[in-house]
Each structure stands twice: as C-alpha cells, then as structure tokens.
Coordinates of C-alpha atoms and ligand atoms in Angstrom, one line a residue:
M10 CA -17.7 12.7 4.2
D11 CA -19.5 10.7 1.5
Y12 CA -19.1 10.6 -2.2
L13 CA -22.2 11.0 -4.3
V14 CA -21.3 9.7 -7.8
Q15 CA -23.6 10.3 -10.8
P16 CA -23.1 7.9 -13.7
A17 CA -20.4 9.5 -16.0
P18 CA -17.6 7.3 -17.5
A19 CA -14.0 8.3 -17.9
R20 CA -12.9 10.1 -21.1
S21 CA -9.5 10.3 -22.8
A22 CA -6.9 12.2 -20.7
S23 CA -3.2 12.3 -19.6
V24 CA -2.8 12.2 -15.8
T25 CA -0.2 11.8 -13.0
V26 CA -1.2 10.1 -9.7
P27 CA 0.5 10.8 -6.4
G28 CA 3.7 9.2 -5.2
D29 CA 4.1 5.6 -4.0
K30 CA 3.1 5.0 -0.4
S31 CA 5.5 2.1 0.3
V32 CA 8.5 4.0 -1.1
S33 CA 7.6 7.2 0.7
H34 CA 7.4 5.5 4.1
R35 CA 10.7 3.8 3.5
A36 CA 12.4 7.0 2.3
L37 CA 11.5 8.7 5.6
M38 CA 12.5 5.9 7.9
L39 CA 15.7 4.9 6.2
G40 CA 16.6 8.6 5.6
S41 CA 16.2 9.2 9.3
I42 CA 18.7 6.6 10.4
A43 CA 21.2 7.4 7.5
D44 CA 24.3 9.5 7.8
G45 CA 23.8 12.7 5.9
N46 CA 20.8 14.1 4.0
T47 CA 18.2 12.3 2.0
H48 CA 16.4 14.4 -0.6
I49 CA 13.0 13.0 -1.5
R50 CA 11.1 14.1 -4.6
G51 CA 7.6 12.9 -5.5
F52 CA 6.8 12.1 -1.8
L53 CA 3.2 11.0 -1.1
A54 CA 1.7 13.8 1.0
G55 CA -1.1 11.4 2.2
E56 CA -2.1 10.9 5.9
D57 CA -0.3 7.6 6.2
C58 CA 3.1 8.9 5.2
L59 CA 2.6 12.2 7.1
A60 CA 2.1 10.0 10.2
T61 CA 5.5 8.4 9.6
L62 CA 7.0 11.9 9.0
A63 CA 5.6 13.1 12.3
A64 CA 6.9 10.0 14.1
C65 CA 10.4 10.5 12.7
A66 CA 10.3 14.2 13.7
A67 CA 9.2 13.2 17.2
M68 CA 12.4 11.2 17.5
G69 CA 14.5 14.2 16.8
V70 CA 14.9 14.0 13.1
E71 CA 15.0 17.4 11.3
I72 CA 12.8 17.2 8.2
D73 CA 12.4 20.1 5.8
R74 CA 9.3 20.2 3.6
H75 CA 10.2 22.4 0.6
D76 CA 6.7 21.9 -0.8
A77 CA 4.1 19.1 -0.3
T78 CA 6.1 16.5 -2.2
T79 CA 9.7 17.6 -1.9
I80 CA 11.4 16.8 1.4
T81 CA 14.9 16.8 2.9
V82 CA 15.5 14.4 5.8
H83 CA 18.5 15.3 7.9
G84 CA 19.6 11.8 8.9
V85 CA 20.8 11.3 12.5
G86 CA 22.7 8.1 11.9
R87 CA 21.8 4.6 13.0
D88 CA 22.1 5.4 16.7
G89 CA 21.0 9.0 16.6
L90 CA 17.2 8.7 17.2
E91 CA 15.9 10.2 20.5
A92 CA 13.2 8.9 22.8
P93 CA 9.9 10.4 21.8
S94 CA 8.1 12.3 24.5
A95 CA 4.7 10.8 23.7
A96 CA 3.2 7.7 22.0
L97 CA 3.8 7.7 18.2
D98 CA 0.4 7.9 16.5
L99 CA 0.6 6.1 13.2
G100 CA -3.0 6.7 12.2
N101 CA -4.4 4.2 9.7
S102 CA -1.0 2.9 8.6
G103 CA 0.0 -0.8 9.0
T104 CA 3.2 -0.2 7.1
A105 CA 4.3 2.6 9.4
M106 CA 3.6 0.5 12.5
R107 CA 5.1 -2.7 11.4
L108 CA 8.3 -1.2 9.9
M109 CA 8.7 1.2 12.7
C110 CA 8.5 -1.6 15.2
G111 CA 11.5 -3.3 13.6
L112 CA 13.4 0.0 13.6
L113 CA 12.6 0.7 17.2
A114 CA 13.5 -2.8 18.5
G115 CA 17.1 -1.8 18.1
Q116 CA 17.0 1.6 19.9
G117 CA 18.2 2.5 23.4
F118 CA 14.8 3.8 24.5
D119 CA 11.2 2.6 25.0
S120 CA 8.6 3.8 22.6
T121 CA 4.8 3.3 22.2
L122 CA 3.1 2.9 18.9
T123 CA -0.6 3.5 18.4
G124 CA -3.2 4.3 15.7
D125 CA -6.8 4.7 14.7
A126 CA -9.7 2.3 15.3
S127 CA -8.7 0.2 12.2
L128 CA -5.0 0.0 13.0
T129 CA -5.5 -0.9 16.6
G130 CA -7.6 -3.9 15.5
R131 CA -5.0 -5.3 13.2
P132 CA -2.7 -8.2 14.0
M133 CA 0.8 -7.3 15.2
G134 CA 1.8 -10.8 16.5
R135 CA 3.3 -11.3 13.0
V136 CA 6.0 -8.7 13.9
I137 CA 6.2 -9.4 17.6
T138 CA 7.1 -13.1 17.1
P139 CA 10.2 -12.6 15.0
L140 CA 11.4 -9.6 17.0
E141 CA 11.1 -11.5 20.3
Q142 CA 13.1 -14.3 18.7
M143 CA 15.8 -11.7 18.1
G144 CA 15.7 -10.7 21.8
A145 CA 13.4 -7.7 21.6
R146 CA 10.5 -7.1 23.9
V147 CA 7.3 -5.8 22.6
D148 CA 4.3 -5.4 24.9
S149 CA 0.8 -5.4 23.2
R150 CA -2.8 -5.8 23.9
D151 CA -3.1 -9.5 23.0
G152 CA -1.1 -9.1 19.8
K153 CA -2.8 -5.8 18.9
P154 CA -1.7 -2.1 19.3
P155 CA -0.9 -0.1 21.2
L156 CA 2.6 -1.6 21.2
T157 CA 5.4 -0.7 23.6
V158 CA 8.8 -1.5 22.2
R159 CA 11.3 -1.9 25.0
G160 CA 14.6 -0.4 24.1
G161 CA 18.2 -1.1 25.3
R162 CA 18.1 -4.8 24.5
A163 CA 20.9 -6.5 22.5
L164 CA 19.4 -8.1 19.4
D165 CA 20.7 -11.3 17.8
A166 CA 20.4 -12.2 14.2
V167 CA 17.7 -14.7 13.2
E168 CA 16.7 -16.9 10.4
Y169 CA 13.0 -16.3 10.0
R170 CA 10.6 -18.1 7.7
L171 CA 7.6 -15.9 7.2
P172 CA 4.3 -17.7 7.9
M173 CA 2.5 -15.4 5.4
A174 CA 3.7 -13.5 2.4
S175 CA 4.2 -10.0 3.9
A176 CA 6.6 -7.3 2.8
Q177 CA 5.8 -5.4 6.0
V178 CA 7.0 -8.3 8.2
K179 CA 10.0 -9.0 5.9
S180 CA 11.0 -5.3 6.2
C181 CA 10.5 -5.2 9.9
V182 CA 12.9 -8.1 10.4
L183 CA 15.4 -6.6 8.0
L184 CA 15.3 -3.3 9.8
A185 CA 15.8 -5.0 13.2
G186 CA 18.5 -7.1 11.6
L187 CA 20.5 -3.9 10.9
Y188 CA 20.8 -3.6 14.7
A189 CA 21.5 -7.3 15.4
R190 CA 24.7 -9.2 16.0
G191 CA 25.3 -11.6 13.1
Q192 CA 23.5 -12.3 9.8
T193 CA 19.7 -12.0 9.6
R194 CA 18.0 -14.1 6.9
V195 CA 14.3 -13.9 6.0
L196 CA 12.6 -16.5 3.9
E197 CA 9.3 -15.7 2.2
P198 CA 6.6 -18.2 0.9
A199 CA 5.9 -15.9 -2.1
V200 CA 7.6 -12.9 -3.6
T201 CA 6.5 -9.6 -2.0
R202 CA 7.4 -6.0 -2.8
D203 CA 11.1 -5.4 -2.5
H204 CA 11.3 -1.6 -2.0
T205 CA 13.2 -2.0 1.3
E206 CA 15.9 -4.2 -0.2
R207 CA 16.3 -1.8 -3.2
M208 CA 16.5 1.3 -1.0
L209 CA 18.9 -0.2 1.5
R210 CA 21.2 -1.0 -1.4
T211 CA 21.1 2.5 -2.7
M212 CA 22.0 3.7 0.8
G213 CA 25.1 1.6 0.8
V214 CA 23.9 -1.5 2.8
S215 CA 25.1 -4.7 1.4
L216 CA 22.5 -7.5 1.3
D217 CA 22.1 -10.7 -0.6
V218 CA 18.9 -11.7 -2.3
G219 CA 18.2 -15.2 -3.6
G220 CA 15.1 -17.2 -4.7
G221 CA 12.7 -16.5 -1.9
W222 CA 15.2 -15.2 0.7
V223 CA 17.1 -12.1 1.7
R224 CA 19.9 -11.7 4.2
L225 CA 22.0 -8.9 5.6
D226 CA 24.7 -8.5 8.2
G227 CA 24.0 -6.5 11.3
G228 CA 26.0 -3.4 12.2
Q229 CA 25.9 -1.7 8.8
S230 CA 25.4 2.0 8.4
L231 CA 23.2 3.8 5.8
T232 CA 24.3 6.8 3.7
G233 CA 21.7 9.5 2.8
T234 CA 20.9 9.7 -0.9
A235 CA 18.5 11.3 -3.4
I236 CA 15.2 9.4 -3.9
R237 CA 12.7 10.0 -6.7
V238 CA 9.5 8.4 -5.6
P239 CA 7.6 6.9 -8.6
A240 CA 3.8 7.4 -8.9
D241 CA 1.9 4.7 -7.1
L242 CA 0.7 1.8 -9.2
S243 CA -1.8 1.0 -6.5
S244 CA -3.4 4.5 -7.0
A245 CA -3.0 4.3 -10.8
A246 CA -5.1 1.1 -10.7
F247 CA -8.3 3.1 -10.0
V248 CA -7.7 5.3 -13.0
M249 CA -6.8 2.3 -15.1
L250 CA -10.1 0.6 -14.2
A251 CA -12.1 3.7 -14.9
A252 CA -10.6 3.9 -18.4
L253 CA -11.2 0.2 -19.0
L254 CA -14.8 0.3 -18.1
A255 CA -15.6 3.5 -20.1
P256 CA -17.1 3.1 -23.5
D257 CA -14.5 5.1 -25.3
A258 CA -11.4 6.3 -23.4
D259 CA -7.7 6.3 -23.9
V260 CA -5.9 7.4 -20.7
L261 CA -2.2 7.8 -20.2
I262 CA -0.9 7.7 -16.6
E263 CA 2.6 9.1 -16.4
G264 CA 5.7 8.0 -14.4
V265 CA 4.2 5.0 -12.6
G266 CA 6.3 2.5 -10.6
I267 CA 6.3 -0.8 -12.4
N268 CA 8.5 -2.8 -9.9
P269 CA 7.9 -6.4 -10.9
T270 CA 6.9 -7.2 -7.3
R271 CA 3.9 -4.9 -7.8
T272 CA 2.6 -5.5 -11.3
G273 CA 0.2 -8.4 -10.6
V274 CA -2.8 -6.1 -11.3
I275 CA -1.6 -5.4 -14.8
D276 CA -1.0 -9.1 -15.5
I277 CA -4.5 -10.1 -14.1
L278 CA -6.3 -7.3 -16.1
L279 CA -4.4 -8.3 -19.3
S280 CA -5.5 -11.9 -18.9
M281 CA -9.1 -10.5 -18.5
G282 CA -8.7 -8.9 -22.0
A283 CA -7.6 -5.4 -21.0
D284 CA -5.9 -3.2 -23.5
I285 CA -2.9 -1.9 -21.4
A286 CA 0.4 -0.8 -22.9
I287 CA 3.5 0.0 -20.9
E288 CA 5.3 2.8 -22.6
R289 CA 8.7 4.7 -22.1
R290 CA 10.1 2.3 -19.6
R291 CA 12.9 3.9 -17.5
E292 CA 14.6 3.8 -14.1
A293 CA 13.9 6.4 -11.4
G294 CA 16.7 5.7 -8.9
A295 CA 16.3 2.2 -7.6
E296 CA 12.8 1.6 -9.1
P297 CA 11.6 1.0 -12.7
V298 CA 8.9 3.4 -13.9
A299 CA 6.9 3.7 -17.1
D300 CA 3.9 5.5 -18.6
I301 CA 0.8 3.3 -18.7
R302 CA -1.7 3.6 -21.5
V303 CA -5.1 2.1 -20.9
R304 CA -7.9 1.9 -23.5
S305 CA -11.6 0.9 -23.0
S306 CA -11.9 -2.9 -23.2
R307 CA -14.4 -5.7 -22.9
L308 CA -13.3 -7.7 -19.9
R309 CA -13.8 -11.5 -19.5
G310 CA -14.1 -13.4 -16.3
L311 CA -11.6 -16.0 -15.3
D312 CA -10.0 -18.0 -12.4
V313 CA -7.4 -15.6 -11.1
D314 CA -4.0 -17.4 -10.5
P315 CA -3.3 -17.4 -6.8
A316 CA 0.4 -17.2 -7.5
L317 CA -0.3 -13.5 -8.5
V318 CA -1.9 -12.6 -5.2
S319 CA 1.2 -11.2 -3.4
L320 CA 2.1 -9.2 -6.5
A321 CA -1.3 -7.5 -6.5
I322 CA -2.2 -7.5 -2.8
D323 CA -3.6 -4.0 -2.6
E324 CA -5.5 -4.2 -5.9
F325 CA -8.2 -6.7 -5.1
P326 CA -10.9 -4.1 -4.5
V327 CA -10.2 -2.8 -8.0
L328 CA -10.1 -6.3 -9.4
F329 CA -13.4 -7.3 -7.7
V330 CA -15.0 -4.3 -9.5
A331 CA -13.4 -5.5 -12.8
A332 CA -14.8 -8.9 -12.2
A333 CA -18.2 -7.5 -11.5
A334 CA -18.1 -5.6 -14.8
A335 CA -16.7 -8.5 -16.9
E336 CA -18.5 -11.0 -19.0
G337 CA -18.9 -14.3 -17.2
R338 CA -17.7 -15.5 -13.8
T339 CA -14.4 -14.6 -12.0
R340 CA -13.1 -16.7 -9.1
F341 CA -10.6 -15.4 -6.6
S342 CA -8.7 -17.6 -4.1
G343 CA -5.7 -17.3 -1.8
L344 CA -6.9 -13.9 -0.5
A345 CA -7.0 -14.7 3.3
E346 CA -4.6 -11.7 4.0
L347 CA -7.3 -9.4 2.6
R348 CA -9.4 -10.1 5.7
V349 CA -6.8 -8.3 7.9
K350 CA -6.1 -5.2 5.8
E351 CA -7.6 -1.7 6.7
S352 CA -10.9 -3.5 6.6
D353 CA -12.0 -7.1 5.9
R354 CA -11.8 -6.4 2.2
I355 CA -13.4 -9.6 1.0
A356 CA -16.5 -8.9 3.1
A357 CA -16.5 -5.2 2.4
M358 CA -16.4 -5.7 -1.4
A359 CA -18.9 -8.5 -1.3
S360 CA -21.5 -6.6 0.6
G361 CA -20.9 -3.4 -1.5
L362 CA -21.2 -5.2 -4.8
R363 CA -24.4 -7.0 -3.7
A364 CA -25.8 -3.6 -2.8
L365 CA -25.2 -2.6 -6.4
G366 CA -26.9 -5.7 -7.8
I367 CA -24.0 -8.0 -8.4
T368 CA -24.1 -11.7 -7.4
V369 CA -21.1 -12.6 -5.1
D370 CA -20.4 -15.9 -3.4
E371 CA -17.9 -15.2 -0.6
T372 CA -15.4 -18.0 0.5
P373 CA -13.0 -17.9 3.4
D374 CA -10.1 -16.9 1.1
G375 CA -11.8 -15.3 -1.9
A376 CA -15.0 -14.9 -3.8
S377 CA -16.8 -15.9 -7.0
I378 CA -18.3 -13.0 -8.8
A379 CA -20.8 -13.1 -11.7
G380 CA -20.4 -10.2 -14.1
G381 CA -23.4 -7.9 -14.5
R382 CA -24.4 -4.3 -14.4
F383 CA -24.2 -2.0 -11.4
T384 CA -27.5 -0.6 -10.2
G385 CA -27.5 2.6 -8.2
G386 CA -27.5 2.4 -4.4
R387 CA -25.5 3.0 -1.3
V388 CA -22.3 1.3 -0.2
E389 CA -20.2 1.4 3.0
S390 CA -16.5 1.9 2.7
H391 CA -15.7 0.6 6.2
H392 CA -13.3 3.4 6.7
D393 CA -11.1 1.8 4.0
H394 CA -9.6 4.1 1.4
R395 CA -9.3 1.4 -1.3
I396 CA -12.9 0.2 -0.9
A397 CA -14.2 3.8 -1.3
M398 CA -12.1 4.4 -4.4
A399 CA -12.9 1.0 -6.0
F400 CA -16.7 1.7 -5.7
S401 CA -16.2 5.2 -7.1
V402 CA -15.0 3.6 -10.3
A403 CA -17.9 1.1 -10.3
A404 CA -20.3 4.0 -9.9
S405 CA -19.0 5.8 -12.9
V406 CA -20.6 3.1 -15.1
A407 CA -23.6 2.4 -12.9
D408 CA -27.2 2.7 -14.1
A409 CA -28.1 5.3 -11.4
P410 CA -26.4 7.4 -8.7
V411 CA -24.3 5.7 -6.0
T412 CA -23.5 7.0 -2.5
I413 CA -20.3 5.8 -1.0
A414 CA -20.3 6.4 2.7
D415 CA -17.4 7.5 4.9
V416 CA -14.7 8.3 2.4
D417 CA -12.4 10.4 4.6
N418 CA -9.7 7.8 4.6
V419 CA -9.1 8.3 0.9
E420 CA -6.7 11.0 2.2
T421 CA -4.4 8.3 3.6
S422 CA -3.1 7.2 0.2
F423 CA -4.6 9.3 -2.6
P424 CA -4.9 13.0 -1.7
G425 CA -6.8 14.8 -4.5
F426 CA -8.6 11.6 -5.7
D427 CA -11.9 13.4 -6.3
V428 CA -10.3 16.2 -8.2
L429 CA -8.3 13.8 -10.4
M430 CA -11.3 11.6 -11.1
R431 CA -13.4 14.7 -12.1
S432 CA -10.6 15.7 -14.4
I433 CA -11.0 12.5 -16.4
G434 CA -14.8 12.9 -16.6
L435 CA -16.2 11.2 -13.5
D436 CA -19.1 13.0 -11.7
L437 CA -18.0 12.6 -8.1
Q438 CA -19.0 15.1 -5.4
T439 CA -17.9 15.1 -1.8
R440 CA -20.6 15.9 0.7
R441 CA -21.4 15.8 4.3
P442 CA -23.4 12.7 5.3
D443 CA -26.3 14.7 6.6
A444 CA -26.6 16.9 3.4
A445 CA -29.8 16.5 1.5
Ligands
LIG515 C1 3.1 -2.8 2.1 C2 2.9 -4.1 2.1 C3 1.6 -4.8 1.9 C4 0.5 -3.8 1.4 C5 0.6 -2.5 2.1 C6 2.0 -1.9 2.0 C7 4.5 -2.3 2.3 O1 1.2 -5.4 3.2 O2 -0.7 -4.4 1.6 O3 -0.4 -1.6 1.6 O4 4.7 -1.1 2.1 O5 5.4 -3.1 2.7 P1 1.7 -6.9 3.6 O6 3.1 -7.0 3.2 O7 1.5 -7.0 5.0 O8 0.8 -7.8 2.8

C-alpha cells in the first residue's frame, strides 16, 4: 500500500496514541516466564508485538486476549517454556529477536528465530557475542538471522561492556543472566531505555543499577503482575511534529510514557524552539506518564547534542523532518546505529527529503539539513514504518501532494495511524500502488 497525502495541516485536537512497543514486548516475554498471571492493559496490538505474542504461545504459554489491547498471560514459570514445533517468525521486530535470544539461551530446548527481509538482514552478532561468552551457542548465517539457539547448556554469569548503546542487547544479556550461575553485570556506553529493569523489579527480581551499569543474580524467579502500558512516545512524536509544523494547532496527546530514558525527542524539539508542555505527570505502574500539549511553533536549526542520541534513538526520522522545516541548518552526528535499524534511516531520510526539495548532506554518522519548504513528489519508505510516518507529517505541510510508497509496515508499531492522522486534519489516503 501507498499513502497519498494532500497538503492539509494538523488542527487542534485531543488524541490518544497506541501503547508502547518496548513495554508491550517485555510484558509478554516476562509475563510468560513469571509464576502466575500477568494482566496487561494498553497493549500495542501492532504486528511486532503480535509476533512476540505468537512466539510465546508457540512455546506453550496460554494467552487470553480479552480485547485488542487487554491481555492475560498465564505465566509458566522460569523453566516452563516448551520447545516450539516450528521456527519462531518475529516478522520485522529486532526487539523481539534480540530479547527472545537471551530468553531462549537459558532453555532446555533448541529454537530457531527468523523474520522478514528487513530483520534477516540486521546484525545479530551483537547478541551472539555476549551469549556465547556466557556459554550459550547460537548458530547464524554470518551473524544474521535465522538464528538457532541451542538449548540445554549451562550458562555462566558475565560482565559485559556493550560496544554500542543498545537497550536490546542490554536486555538480552540480562534475560540470559536470569538463567546463569552467578552475577551478571552489563555496562553501557550511554544510557538506554530501562523498561526491562523497571519491569523485572515490579515482578520481584532484585537488581542493582548504578551510573552506566546494571547487575542481577542468576536463578531468580519472576512473579506475575498487572501492567498498564503507557502510550508510546515514539508514536506520539509524529503527532507532535504535525502539530508543531501546522500554522495554528494546539494538540493534546494523553497518557504518554515519559520515561527519562526516552524523552530525548522532547528535549531536542524544545531546544529548536518548540512549544511543548508536559501536563498531569503521574505514574502508571513502573513507568512515568503525562499528557503532552504541543502548539504550532517556529523551529530553528541547531547542532543536535550527540549525548541525546540514545534517548531519542527511534525519533530521528521525525527530527530530520523537523530540521527540514526549521529555519537555518541542523546538524546531526553520532547516529551510526540508525544505519542498522529497520532500514538505513540516514540514507532513507536523506533521499526522501531530497525528493521533496530539501538540501541534505549525508555523513557516515549523521546529516546536515538546510531548512526549506517541501515540494510535492514521491518518496520510498524502504519498508520502514517510521520513515513512512515521518514523511506523512512532512507531506501535511508540503506545497503539493506527496506519495509515500510501501507503507504496510506502519502496522508494526502504529495500527490506525492513517485514521488518527485524519482525525487531526491530515488528508492522508491509503491506496494500492497500481491505483490511478
Ligand atoms: C528498543 C531499543 C532500541 C529501539 C527499538 C526498541 C527496545 O533499539 O531502536 O525500537 O525495546 O529495547 P537499540 O537498543 O538496539 O538501539
């Protein structure tokens, strides 16, 4: 499917975006190996998390879906998973594959993990290396999926210094650490999202967190709990940008997760001159949430602080569009990880912005973007949900219609994106690529 977007800016509205992807994956995985039931409200019913759900079910976990976003996971305990009868297909989801790999390294059975064309091209050496240091064996196709995790191996704790800032790798090692003899310690070069640590604690696991490290003792059990999943700030970011770029909008996004390891996008937009207010701060279980109010603003270009990169890692497609609409030049650096996301996001954004008339100089780890106006045109999403959504927002303030090709993967993280964007005033139609 493609999106055909006619110029039409956002208008004032109050909206709710779907549940947090990272928290939804973790609720399913940790709930599966907990003792007792885990009740999840606000679950993200997107394809990525549904792939995790299917994988957990394929390993014998009973999961009741009361409605699309309300779920009960009947935990089977830390040693209760059963061998799946076929390969686990994790679709487009790097989080599912990398976390699942850590979980499966400690099981008594072999399992194979695979995925779609994007996922099977992504690097998995980053999880295989620490797991093999712990005594696991993971077969791969030169560091890429499919992965076969060999079970029945005794794991030893490890002290592992992450070579890149990655919450997925950190979480993988911590999950394997639950099954290892001794104390596992992970050190990270920059702070990354800490949803795994928070959720493990609420499930009764004791773990210590210091400046740049986290450690836990192996052999601990988890207890099922109630989890309220906050709305996903990474999805809210598209709505925020649509409101900022509109000539006269005041948009309230309710109940969004504002975990400080995720809020880099807010800090960067604020430093570009955005009018963003955080209202009604509260706790939803282990995670802080708030309503976010965004008003139309004139954005200014700047040099983005690379220290904020790991706190905004999924929001650079949105931030590139913000830069392209800002006054002056914006320089991004420290973004090498973006080249191994669902697509090479630096290249995908640079070529799409150029197709809409923006001047972009690409560097190995970033880009320099000169603010301007978006012309109409056609951009490729490279099967990447966040590229498709970022360009939808650019198109809302373009001078002419924009076609965004190949948007099916928006379903991985933001089901109902088109409906929600239309509800705030965008003119975005889904159509078959061969339609006139
Ligand atoms: C995620 C971590 C990030 C992020 C991804 C979700 C997670 O990846 O890009 O969308 O849930 O742990 P890295 O930690 O590998 O950068």
